[in-house]
């Protein structure tokens, strides 16, 4: 079975600075999908960004971008110009190409300091 | 329009009681899931249904029984509630075999067993 590892239980960043959250995964598949979800204190799970493994170009969404290293099985999230509203739990997730199965990491709590 | 809805959002009950949580999605997705999120924020998959058929049934006590009357609904019934069942329960949905590839989550149901 696939596993997703987030090695940073908690991180802090100063407002307006940049922070990178790490995620690694284990798989034998060549095609799959990767996601970062944000869970603020409201507890709603919000999709931040998605990456298809067959795409070499790293995905970006405004201040959020990923560094996808397929050979290294690494999928980190970079948040630029951090804002107070970015404070949340961030989950890395893997979806199999077939069978619609999802695997989540244990989460990283991001604190943003004013 | 709410994509994935859950009722109730909060549920407080006593040990030994039976309770149900309802979930509905209006996205036309064919796969629905139940997750349990414990106090450490770890997301654990419990069940997954594809077109009303159970496809994932993780190691969950028999007291938990999912029911999918149609592919837009997935309910969770819990018998003989225990203190350890206290958690946030998330319903989610996704589409097999095509975009979008991510899961869409409901707002969660916070269950407190006293």
GROMACS .gro file of C-alpha atoms in nm:
model
  228
    1UNK     CA    1   0.000   0.000   0.000
    2UNK     CA    2   0.107   0.354  -0.061
    3UNK     CA    3   0.229   0.560   0.233
    4UNK     CA    4   0.253   0.936   0.268
    5UNK     CA    5   0.496   1.090   0.517
    6UNK     CA    6   0.499   1.442   0.650
    7UNK     CA    7   0.803   1.467   0.872
    8UNK     CA    8   0.729   1.812   1.016
    9UNK     CA    9   0.450   1.796   1.277
   10UNK     CA   10   0.463   2.172   1.327
   11UNK     CA   11   0.625   2.473   1.163
   12UNK     CA   12   0.626   2.847   1.214
   13UNK     CA   13   0.676   3.132   0.971
   14UNK     CA   14   0.682   3.508   1.001
   15UNK     CA   15   0.411   3.694   0.817
   16UNK     CA   16   0.521   3.790   0.462
   17UNK     CA   17   0.798   3.529   0.459
   18UNK     CA   18   0.821   3.201   0.272
   19UNK     CA   19   0.783   2.853   0.417
   20UNK     CA   20   0.817   2.506   0.268
   21UNK     CA   21   0.628   2.202   0.394
   22UNK     CA   22   0.770   1.860   0.315
   23UNK     CA   23   0.598   1.547   0.193
   24UNK     CA   24   0.735   1.217   0.070
   25UNK     CA   25   0.546   0.913  -0.050
   26UNK     CA   26   0.607   0.556  -0.136
   27UNK     CA   27   0.457   0.397  -0.447
   28UNK     CA   28   0.530   0.154  -0.726
   29UNK     CA   29   0.291   0.328  -0.965
   30UNK     CA   30   0.410   0.550  -1.245
   31UNK     CA   31   0.089   0.749  -1.273
   32UNK     CA   32  -0.091   0.901  -0.977
   33UNK     CA   33  -0.211   1.232  -0.836
   34UNK     CA   34  -0.085   1.440  -0.547
   35UNK     CA   35  -0.261   1.708  -0.345
   36UNK     CA   36  -0.215   1.951  -0.063
   37UNK     CA   37  -0.517   2.022   0.154
   38UNK     CA   38  -0.553   2.296   0.412
   39UNK     CA   39  -0.760   2.255   0.728
   40UNK     CA   40  -0.809   2.583   0.917
   41UNK     CA   41  -0.960   2.593   1.268
   42UNK     CA   42  -1.303   2.587   1.106
   43UNK     CA   43  -1.208   2.223   1.024
   44UNK     CA   44  -1.322   2.245   0.662
   45UNK     CA   45  -1.082   2.059   0.432
   46UNK     CA   46  -0.985   2.288   0.145
   47UNK     CA   47  -0.790   2.185  -0.162
   48UNK     CA   48  -0.482   2.404  -0.202
   49UNK     CA   49  -0.312   2.255  -0.505
   50UNK     CA   50  -0.301   1.940  -0.718
   51UNK     CA   51  -0.029   1.777  -0.927
   52UNK     CA   52  -0.064   1.504  -1.187
   53UNK     CA   53   0.241   1.279  -1.183
   54UNK     CA   54   0.263   1.269  -1.562
   55UNK     CA   55   0.313   1.645  -1.572
   56UNK     CA   56   0.672   1.756  -1.529
   57UNK     CA   57   0.580   2.117  -1.467
   58UNK     CA   58   0.530   2.208  -1.104
   59UNK     CA   59   0.180   2.326  -1.019
   60UNK     CA   60   0.123   2.679  -0.891
   61UNK     CA   61  -0.180   2.854  -0.747
   62UNK     CA   62  -0.115   3.218  -0.665
   63UNK     CA   63   0.116   3.218  -0.358
   64UNK     CA   64   0.122   2.838  -0.341
   65UNK     CA   65   0.356   2.625  -0.547
   66UNK     CA   66   0.493   2.276  -0.531
   67UNK     CA   67   0.830   2.118  -0.591
   68UNK     CA   68   0.748   1.779  -0.740
   69UNK     CA   69   1.044   1.544  -0.760
   70UNK     CA   70   0.908   1.224  -0.908
   71UNK     CA   71   1.226   1.018  -0.887
   72UNK     CA   72   1.277   1.118  -0.525
   73UNK     CA   73   0.904   1.072  -0.451
   74UNK     CA   74   0.893   1.413  -0.295
   75UNK     CA   75   0.615   1.670  -0.311
   76UNK     CA   76   0.681   1.984  -0.107
   77UNK     CA   77   0.454   2.286  -0.076
   78UNK     CA   78   0.595   2.639  -0.082
   79UNK     CA   79   0.389   2.924   0.056
   80UNK     CA   80   0.516   3.266  -0.041
   81UNK     CA   81   0.429   3.594   0.128
   82UNK     CA   82   0.269   3.407   0.418
   83UNK     CA   83  -0.048   3.556   0.558
   84UNK     CA   84  -0.218   3.513   0.893
   85UNK     CA   85  -0.499   3.329   0.718
   86UNK     CA   86  -0.253   3.061   0.605
   87UNK     CA   87  -0.232   2.931   0.962
   88UNK     CA   88  -0.382   2.581   0.949
   89UNK     CA   89  -0.309   2.210   0.933
   90UNK     CA   90  -0.176   2.109   0.594
   91UNK     CA   91  -0.223   1.755   0.465
   92UNK     CA   92  -0.040   1.595   0.178
   93UNK     CA   93  -0.245   1.334  -0.009
   94UNK     CA   94  -0.184   1.072  -0.275
   95UNK     CA   95  -0.444   0.928  -0.509
   96UNK     CA   96  -0.393   0.608  -0.705
   97UNK     CA   97  -0.437   0.630  -1.080
   98UNK     CA   98  -0.687   0.346  -1.074
   99UNK     CA   99  -0.933   0.245  -0.804
  100UNK     CA  100  -0.984   0.593  -0.667
  101UNK     CA  101  -0.795   0.534  -0.340
  102UNK     CA  102  -0.656   0.819  -0.137
  103UNK     CA  103  -0.380   0.819   0.123
  104UNK     CA  104  -0.314   1.107   0.360
  105UNK     CA  105  -0.009   1.216   0.554
  106UNK     CA  106  -0.027   1.291   0.924
  107UNK     CA  107  -0.038   1.666   0.870
  108UNK     CA  108   0.180   1.970   0.945
  109UNK     CA  109   0.051   2.245   1.167
  110UNK     CA  110   0.157   2.583   1.029
  111UNK     CA  111   0.173   2.882   1.262
  112UNK     CA  112   0.202   3.231   1.114
  113UNK     CA  113   0.351   3.498   1.338
  114UNK     CA  114   0.251   3.862   1.292
  115UNK     CA  115  -2.466   2.554  -0.342
  116UNK     CA  116  -2.319   2.310  -0.092
  117UNK     CA  117  -2.120   2.040  -0.269
  118UNK     CA  118  -2.089   1.788   0.016
  119UNK     CA  119  -2.316   1.832   0.314
  120UNK     CA  120  -2.329   1.648   0.644
  121UNK     CA  121  -2.586   1.650   0.919
  122UNK     CA  122  -2.559   1.712   1.202
  123UNK     CA  123  -2.245   1.925   1.239
  124UNK     CA  124  -2.233   1.864   1.613
  125UNK     CA  125  -2.355   1.560   1.803
  126UNK     CA  126  -2.333   1.514   2.177
  127UNK     CA  127  -2.460   1.188   2.317
  128UNK     CA  128  -2.412   0.942   2.599
  129UNK     CA  129  -2.230   0.612   2.598
  130UNK     CA  130  -2.441   0.322   2.480
  131UNK     CA  131  -2.664   0.528   2.252
  132UNK     CA  132  -2.709   0.472   1.877
  133UNK     CA  133  -2.665   0.763   1.637
  134UNK     CA  134  -2.651   0.834   1.265
  135UNK     CA  135  -2.469   1.089   1.052
  136UNK     CA  136  -2.597   1.170   0.706
  137UNK     CA  137  -2.400   1.277   0.402
  138UNK     CA  138  -2.512   1.400   0.062
  139UNK     CA  139  -2.319   1.523  -0.239
  140UNK     CA  140  -2.459   1.708  -0.539
  141UNK     CA  141  -2.146   1.689  -0.754
  142UNK     CA  142  -2.243   1.383  -0.954
  143UNK     CA  143  -1.951   1.189  -0.805
  144UNK     CA  144  -1.960   0.812  -0.800
  145UNK     CA  145  -1.742   0.744  -0.495
  146UNK     CA  146  -1.805   0.846  -0.136
  147UNK     CA  147  -1.599   0.802   0.179
  148UNK     CA  148  -1.611   0.824   0.556
  149UNK     CA  149  -1.304   0.939   0.749
  150UNK     CA  150  -1.243   0.965   1.122
  151UNK     CA  151  -1.018   1.245   1.246
  152UNK     CA  152  -0.893   1.199   1.598
  153UNK     CA  153  -0.768   1.459   1.844
  154UNK     CA  154  -0.420   1.446   1.688
  155UNK     CA  155  -0.574   1.540   1.352
  156UNK     CA  156  -0.486   1.211   1.187
  157UNK     CA  157  -0.730   1.125   0.908
  158UNK     CA  158  -0.823   0.760   0.902
  159UNK     CA  159  -1.025   0.609   0.617
  160UNK     CA  160  -1.316   0.402   0.741
  161UNK     CA  161  -1.529   0.317   0.440
  162UNK     CA  162  -1.556   0.385   0.072
  163UNK     CA  163  -1.848   0.324  -0.163
  164UNK     CA  164  -1.843   0.330  -0.541
  165UNK     CA  165  -2.185   0.344  -0.708
  166UNK     CA  166  -2.347   0.215  -0.390
  167UNK     CA  167  -2.105  -0.077  -0.355
  168UNK     CA  168  -1.868  -0.107  -0.061
  169UNK     CA  169  -1.510  -0.107  -0.188
  170UNK     CA  170  -1.308  -0.012   0.120
  171UNK     CA  171  -1.383  -0.140   0.466
  172UNK     CA  172  -1.092  -0.073   0.696
  173UNK     CA  173  -1.054  -0.226   1.038
  174UNK     CA  174  -1.350  -0.060   1.197
  175UNK     CA  175  -1.563  -0.205   1.480
  176UNK     CA  176  -1.883  -0.375   1.371
  177UNK     CA  177  -2.071  -0.108   1.562
  178UNK     CA  178  -2.010   0.118   1.263
  179UNK     CA  179  -2.232   0.046   0.964
  180UNK     CA  180  -2.240   0.254   0.647
  181UNK     CA  181  -2.535   0.263   0.413
  182UNK     CA  182  -2.555   0.404   0.064
  183UNK     CA  183  -2.915   0.427  -0.063
  184UNK     CA  184  -2.790   0.585  -0.386
  185UNK     CA  185  -2.462   0.719  -0.514
  186UNK     CA  186  -2.537   1.070  -0.387
  187UNK     CA  187  -2.583   0.961  -0.026
  188UNK     CA  188  -2.368   0.779   0.226
  189UNK     CA  189  -2.486   0.754   0.584
  190UNK     CA  190  -2.300   0.628   0.889
  191UNK     CA  191  -2.478   0.454   1.174
  192UNK     CA  192  -2.300   0.390   1.501
  193UNK     CA  193  -2.436   0.148   1.762
  194UNK     CA  194  -2.351   0.136   2.131
  195UNK     CA  195  -2.137   0.449   2.128
  196UNK     CA  196  -1.816   0.445   2.331
  197UNK     CA  197  -1.597   0.725   2.467
  198UNK     CA  198  -1.331   0.642   2.209
  199UNK     CA  199  -1.573   0.718   1.927
  200UNK     CA  200  -1.543   1.088   2.008
  201UNK     CA  201  -1.387   1.247   1.701
  202UNK     CA  202  -1.467   1.449   1.392
  203UNK     CA  203  -1.617   1.243   1.111
  204UNK     CA  204  -1.575   1.361   0.756
  205UNK     CA  205  -1.767   1.257   0.451
  206UNK     CA  206  -1.597   1.303   0.115
  207UNK     CA  207  -1.665   1.228  -0.249
  208UNK     CA  208  -1.468   1.195  -0.570
  209UNK     CA  209  -1.504   1.095  -0.932
  210UNK     CA  210  -1.345   0.780  -1.059
  211UNK     CA  211  -1.175   0.785  -1.395
  212UNK     CA  212  -1.174   1.153  -1.476
  213UNK     CA  213  -1.116   1.509  -1.369
  214UNK     CA  214  -1.143   1.650  -1.114
  215UNK     CA  215  -0.918   1.406  -0.937
  216UNK     CA  216  -0.937   1.538  -0.583
  217UNK     CA  217  -1.173   1.457  -0.301
  218UNK     CA  218  -1.434   1.706  -0.191
  219UNK     CA  219  -1.502   1.708   0.182
  220UNK     CA  220  -1.806   1.786   0.388
  221UNK     CA  221  -1.782   2.024   0.684
  222UNK     CA  222  -1.737   1.740   0.932
  223UNK     CA  223  -1.945   1.618   1.224
  224UNK     CA  224  -1.797   1.661   1.568
  225UNK     CA  225  -1.916   1.368   1.778
  226UNK     CA  226  -1.876   1.389   2.153
  227UNK     CA  227  -1.959   1.085   2.362
  228UNK     CA  228  -2.001   1.147   2.736
   0.00000   0.00000   0.00000
